[in-house]
Amino acid sequence: MASKGKGGATVSAVQGLAEQIAQSLGLTIWDITFAKEGATFYLRIFIDKEGGVDITDCENFSRAIDGPLDELDPIEQGYCLEVCSPGLERSLTKPAHFNACLGQRVMVRMIRPVNGQRDFKGVLEDYDGTNITVRFDSGDGLTFTKKETSFIKLDDFDTAE
């Protein structure tokens, strides 16, 4: 996620505008990223709503933000705007994400192996702002900090550990 340096300033500049437009359309902002991939910069706005978003929601949001975003002009260089759903296996990156997903199944990849294992699946049991606890089907649990992970995502496709 582009939250440091110039990307972070861009995300901050776009955040308020995006939230205002999302609210007017009955949507919420899941995340915003600004990153360079190859030679191209991408501003990605991930929208959500109860029951999930569809292509029409993405189109409506894209049309609604296009003009105001041009007026705000927070990005010096050329970029591609992408409006998308965070998806079923959405990444959990912010405190609000963890709080919203308590009790749901997640996939966790650790940076360094824990007991010889890097990948874990279980239920997001607790988040206290620093520590994250995942409970496995076996009843065992693992508590760790976000900085110890490569990623944490919802696991909507798999019901077995």
PDB file of C-alpha atoms in Angstrom:
ATOM      1  CA  MET A   1       0.000   0.000   0.000  1.00  0.00           C
ATOM      2  CA  ALA A   2       1.306   3.444  -0.880  1.00  0.00           C
ATOM      3  CA  SER A   3       1.003   5.179   2.450  1.00  0.00           C
ATOM      4  CA  LYS A   4       4.489   6.641   2.853  1.00  0.00           C
ATOM      5  CA  GLY A   5       6.212   9.502   1.087  1.00  0.00           C
ATOM      6  CA  LYS A   6       4.626  11.135  -1.936  1.00  0.00           C
ATOM      7  CA  GLY A   7       2.058   8.321  -2.352  1.00  0.00           C
ATOM      8  CA  GLY A   8       0.819   8.881   1.189  1.00  0.00           C
ATOM      9  CA  ALA A   9       0.353  12.616   0.565  1.00  0.00           C
ATOM     10  CA  THR A  10      -1.623  11.818  -2.590  1.00  0.00           C
ATOM     11  CA  VAL A  11      -3.807   9.305  -0.763  1.00  0.00           C
ATOM     12  CA  SER A  12      -4.452  11.829   2.018  1.00  0.00           C
ATOM     13  CA  ALA A  13      -5.404  14.514  -0.506  1.00  0.00           C
ATOM     14  CA  VAL A  14      -7.857  12.195  -2.286  1.00  0.00           C
ATOM     15  CA  GLN A  15      -9.329  10.564   0.851  1.00  0.00           C
ATOM     16  CA  GLY A  16     -11.739  13.327   1.894  1.00  0.00           C
ATOM     17  CA  LEU A  17     -13.066  13.863  -1.618  1.00  0.00           C
ATOM     18  CA  ALA A  18     -13.492  10.132  -2.197  1.00  0.00           C
ATOM     19  CA  GLU A  19     -15.319   9.619   1.108  1.00  0.00           C
ATOM     20  CA  GLN A  20     -17.697  12.505   0.383  1.00  0.00           C
ATOM     21  CA  ILE A  21     -18.577  11.152  -3.065  1.00  0.00           C
ATOM     22  CA  ALA A  22     -18.841   7.571  -1.808  1.00  0.00           C
ATOM     23  CA  GLN A  23     -21.259   8.629   0.926  1.00  0.00           C
ATOM     24  CA  SER A  24     -23.459  10.451  -1.596  1.00  0.00           C
ATOM     25  CA  LEU A  25     -23.692   7.199  -3.599  1.00  0.00           C
ATOM     26  CA  GLY A  26     -24.364   4.936  -0.579  1.00  0.00           C
ATOM     27  CA  LEU A  27     -20.822   3.518  -0.697  1.00  0.00           C
ATOM     28  CA  THR A  28     -17.834   3.409   1.625  1.00  0.00           C
ATOM     29  CA  ILE A  29     -14.138   3.660   0.873  1.00  0.00           C
ATOM     30  CA  TRP A  30     -12.291   0.454   1.788  1.00  0.00           C
ATOM     31  CA  ASP A  31      -8.864   1.712   0.740  1.00  0.00           C
ATOM     32  CA  ILE A  32      -6.987   4.088  -1.559  1.00  0.00           C
ATOM     33  CA  THR A  33      -3.539   3.404  -2.983  1.00  0.00           C
ATOM     34  CA  PHE A  34      -1.239   5.393  -5.237  1.00  0.00           C
ATOM     35  CA  ALA A  35       1.664   3.444  -6.662  1.00  0.00           C
ATOM     36  CA  LYS A  36       3.960   3.247  -9.652  1.00  0.00           C
ATOM     37  CA  GLU A  37       3.881  -0.039 -11.548  1.00  0.00           C
ATOM     38  CA  GLY A  38       6.373  -0.155 -14.355  1.00  0.00           C
ATOM     39  CA  ALA A  39       6.233   3.237 -16.064  1.00  0.00           C
ATOM     40  CA  THR A  40       2.636   3.969 -15.021  1.00  0.00           C
ATOM     41  CA  PHE A  41       1.207   5.486 -11.846  1.00  0.00           C
ATOM     42  CA  TYR A  42      -2.117   4.099 -10.578  1.00  0.00           C
ATOM     43  CA  LEU A  43      -4.589   5.732  -8.245  1.00  0.00           C
ATOM     44  CA  ARG A  44      -6.784   2.874  -7.027  1.00  0.00           C
ATOM     45  CA  ILE A  45      -9.906   3.570  -5.044  1.00  0.00           C
ATOM     46  CA  PHE A  46     -11.508   0.494  -3.500  1.00  0.00           C
ATOM     47  CA  ILE A  47     -15.210   1.012  -2.812  1.00  0.00           C
ATOM     48  CA  ASP A  48     -17.597  -1.151  -0.829  1.00  0.00           C
ATOM     49  CA  LYS A  49     -21.177  -1.357   0.415  1.00  0.00           C
ATOM     50  CA  GLU A  50     -23.371  -3.775   2.312  1.00  0.00           C
ATOM     51  CA  GLY A  51     -23.845  -6.798   0.048  1.00  0.00           C
ATOM     52  CA  GLY A  52     -20.849  -5.871  -2.134  1.00  0.00           C
ATOM     53  CA  VAL A  53     -20.346  -3.614  -5.125  1.00  0.00           C
ATOM     54  CA  ASP A  54     -20.880  -4.321  -8.808  1.00  0.00           C
ATOM     55  CA  ILE A  55     -19.609  -2.805 -12.040  1.00  0.00           C
ATOM     56  CA  THR A  56     -22.373  -0.190 -12.012  1.00  0.00           C
ATOM     57  CA  ASP A  57     -21.235   1.060  -8.594  1.00  0.00           C
ATOM     58  CA  CYS A  58     -17.667   1.325  -9.899  1.00  0.00           C
ATOM     59  CA  GLU A  59     -18.798   3.177 -13.036  1.00  0.00           C
ATOM     60  CA  ASN A  60     -21.012   5.580 -11.069  1.00  0.00           C
ATOM     61  CA  PHE A  61     -18.258   6.358  -8.570  1.00  0.00           C
ATOM     62  CA  SER A  62     -15.664   6.799 -11.328  1.00  0.00           C
ATOM     63  CA  ARG A  63     -17.893   9.257 -13.198  1.00  0.00           C
ATOM     64  CA  ALA A  64     -18.762  11.136 -10.001  1.00  0.00           C
ATOM     65  CA  ILE A  65     -15.155  11.594  -8.863  1.00  0.00           C
ATOM     66  CA  ASP A  66     -13.552  12.285 -12.259  1.00  0.00           C
ATOM     67  CA  GLY A  67     -14.373  16.017 -12.503  1.00  0.00           C
ATOM     68  CA  PRO A  68     -13.813  16.894  -8.821  1.00  0.00           C
ATOM     69  CA  LEU A  69     -10.536  14.950  -8.871  1.00  0.00           C
ATOM     70  CA  ASP A  70      -9.369  16.973 -11.889  1.00  0.00           C
ATOM     71  CA  GLU A  71     -10.294  20.189 -10.038  1.00  0.00           C
ATOM     72  CA  LEU A  72      -8.485  19.080  -6.874  1.00  0.00           C
ATOM     73  CA  ASP A  73      -5.459  18.133  -9.017  1.00  0.00           C
ATOM     74  CA  PRO A  74      -3.506  16.338  -6.239  1.00  0.00           C
ATOM     75  CA  ILE A  75      -1.254  14.404  -8.619  1.00  0.00           C
ATOM     76  CA  GLU A  76       1.488  16.117 -10.624  1.00  0.00           C
ATOM     77  CA  GLN A  77       2.227  13.329 -13.099  1.00  0.00           C
ATOM     78  CA  GLY A  78      -0.071  11.381 -15.402  1.00  0.00           C
ATOM     79  CA  TYR A  79      -1.842   8.415 -13.821  1.00  0.00           C
ATOM     80  CA  CYS A  80      -4.581   5.855 -14.366  1.00  0.00           C
ATOM     81  CA  LEU A  81      -7.640   5.963 -12.117  1.00  0.00           C
ATOM     82  CA  GLU A  82      -9.019   2.558 -11.180  1.00  0.00           C
ATOM     83  CA  VAL A  83     -12.196   2.180  -9.139  1.00  0.00           C
ATOM     84  CA  CYS A  84     -12.709  -1.348  -7.918  1.00  0.00           C
ATOM     85  CA  SER A  85     -14.154  -3.671  -5.323  1.00  0.00           C
ATOM     86  CA  PRO A  86     -11.809  -4.854  -2.581  1.00  0.00           C
ATOM     87  CA  GLY A  87     -12.910  -8.386  -3.531  1.00  0.00           C
ATOM     88  CA  LEU A  88     -13.874 -11.410  -1.490  1.00  0.00           C
ATOM     89  CA  GLU A  89     -10.282 -11.996  -0.403  1.00  0.00           C
ATOM     90  CA  ARG A  90      -9.749  -8.353   0.520  1.00  0.00           C
ATOM     91  CA  SER A  91      -6.555  -7.301   2.245  1.00  0.00           C
ATOM     92  CA  LEU A  92      -6.822  -6.150   5.825  1.00  0.00           C
ATOM     93  CA  THR A  93      -4.439  -3.237   6.243  1.00  0.00           C
ATOM     94  CA  LYS A  94      -6.087  -0.692   8.549  1.00  0.00           C
ATOM     95  CA  PRO A  95      -7.462  -0.870  12.089  1.00  0.00           C
ATOM     96  CA  ALA A  96     -10.995  -0.355  10.728  1.00  0.00           C
ATOM     97  CA  HIS A  97     -10.526  -3.391   8.452  1.00  0.00           C
ATOM     98  CA  PHE A  98      -9.579  -5.640  11.365  1.00  0.00           C
ATOM     99  CA  ASN A  99     -12.418  -4.363  13.532  1.00  0.00           C
ATOM    100  CA  ALA A 100     -14.957  -4.846  10.709  1.00  0.00           C
ATOM    101  CA  CYS A 101     -13.770  -8.416  10.072  1.00  0.00           C
ATOM    102  CA  LEU A 102     -13.637  -9.789  13.620  1.00  0.00           C
ATOM    103  CA  GLY A 103     -15.126 -13.282  13.656  1.00  0.00           C
ATOM    104  CA  GLN A 104     -14.426 -13.903   9.959  1.00  0.00           C
ATOM    105  CA  ARG A 105     -12.016 -16.382   8.379  1.00  0.00           C
ATOM    106  CA  VAL A 106      -8.633 -14.995   7.327  1.00  0.00           C
ATOM    107  CA  MET A 107      -5.452 -16.105   5.579  1.00  0.00           C
ATOM    108  CA  VAL A 108      -2.178 -14.929   7.118  1.00  0.00           C
ATOM    109  CA  ARG A 109       1.301 -15.137   5.623  1.00  0.00           C
ATOM    110  CA  MET A 110       4.087 -14.467   8.081  1.00  0.00           C
ATOM    111  CA  ILE A 111       7.371 -12.882   6.988  1.00  0.00           C
ATOM    112  CA  ARG A 112       9.319 -15.444   9.012  1.00  0.00           C
ATOM    113  CA  PRO A 113       8.114 -18.968   9.742  1.00  0.00           C
ATOM    114  CA  VAL A 114       6.448 -19.672  13.076  1.00  0.00           C
ATOM    115  CA  ASN A 115       7.093 -23.278  14.158  1.00  0.00           C
ATOM    116  CA  GLY A 116       8.256 -23.982  10.594  1.00  0.00           C
ATOM    117  CA  GLN A 117       5.083 -22.577   8.980  1.00  0.00           C
ATOM    118  CA  ARG A 118       4.477 -19.262   7.166  1.00  0.00           C
ATOM    119  CA  ASP A 119       0.838 -19.623   6.052  1.00  0.00           C
ATOM    120  CA  PHE A 120      -2.066 -19.843   8.479  1.00  0.00           C
ATOM    121  CA  LYS A 121      -5.856 -19.896   8.133  1.00  0.00           C
ATOM    122  CA  GLY A 122      -8.342 -19.341  10.895  1.00  0.00           C
ATOM    123  CA  VAL A 123     -10.829 -16.946  12.434  1.00  0.00           C
ATOM    124  CA  LEU A 124      -9.823 -13.385  13.261  1.00  0.00           C
ATOM    125  CA  GLU A 125     -10.543 -13.526  16.950  1.00  0.00           C
ATOM    126  CA  ASP A 126      -9.094 -10.310  18.350  1.00  0.00           C
ATOM    127  CA  TYR A 127      -7.464  -7.036  17.385  1.00  0.00           C
ATOM    128  CA  ASP A 128      -6.384  -4.553  20.052  1.00  0.00           C
ATOM    129  CA  GLY A 129      -4.726  -1.940  17.865  1.00  0.00           C
ATOM    130  CA  THR A 130      -1.347  -3.663  18.115  1.00  0.00           C
ATOM    131  CA  ASN A 131      -1.838  -7.411  18.414  1.00  0.00           C
ATOM    132  CA  ILE A 132      -3.854  -9.634  16.105  1.00  0.00           C
ATOM    133  CA  THR A 133      -5.101 -13.044  17.239  1.00  0.00           C
ATOM    134  CA  VAL A 134      -6.191 -15.785  14.828  1.00  0.00           C
ATOM    135  CA  ARG A 135      -7.877 -18.948  16.176  1.00  0.00           C
ATOM    136  CA  PHE A 136      -7.494 -22.163  14.172  1.00  0.00           C
ATOM    137  CA  ASP A 137     -10.086 -24.914  13.756  1.00  0.00           C
ATOM    138  CA  SER A 138      -7.949 -27.042  16.112  1.00  0.00           C
ATOM    139  CA  GLY A 139      -8.622 -24.502  18.877  1.00  0.00           C
ATOM    140  CA  ASP A 140      -5.025 -23.276  18.943  1.00  0.00           C
ATOM    141  CA  GLY A 141      -4.340 -19.628  18.293  1.00  0.00           C
ATOM    142  CA  LEU A 142      -1.565 -17.324  17.170  1.00  0.00           C
ATOM    143  CA  THR A 143      -1.069 -13.739  18.315  1.00  0.00           C
ATOM    144  CA  PHE A 144       1.235 -11.454  16.329  1.00  0.00           C
ATOM    145  CA  THR A 145       1.687  -7.869  15.127  1.00  0.00           C
ATOM    146  CA  LYS A 146       0.906  -6.729  11.581  1.00  0.00           C
ATOM    147  CA  LYS A 147       4.567  -5.915  10.912  1.00  0.00           C
ATOM    148  CA  GLU A 148       5.347  -9.643  11.318  1.00  0.00           C
ATOM    149  CA  THR A 149       3.128 -10.470   8.310  1.00  0.00           C
ATOM    150  CA  SER A 150       3.440 -10.326   4.541  1.00  0.00           C
ATOM    151  CA  PHE A 151      -0.342 -10.087   4.273  1.00  0.00           C
ATOM    152  CA  ILE A 152      -3.644 -10.746   6.001  1.00  0.00           C
ATOM    153  CA  LYS A 153      -6.690 -11.315   3.811  1.00  0.00           C
ATOM    154  CA  LEU A 154     -10.249 -12.499   4.201  1.00  0.00           C
ATOM    155  CA  ASP A 155     -10.613 -16.181   3.364  1.00  0.00           C
ATOM    156  CA  ASP A 156     -14.102 -16.410   1.866  1.00  0.00           C
ATOM    157  CA  PHE A 157     -13.331 -19.363  -0.387  1.00  0.00           C
ATOM    158  CA  ASP A 158     -11.968 -21.932   2.023  1.00  0.00           C
ATOM    159  CA  THR A 159     -13.771 -23.263   5.075  1.00  0.00           C
ATOM    160  CA  ALA A 160     -11.108 -25.769   6.166  1.00  0.00           C
ATOM    161  CA  GLU A 161      -7.733 -24.983   7.689  1.00  0.00           C
TER     162      GLU A 161
END
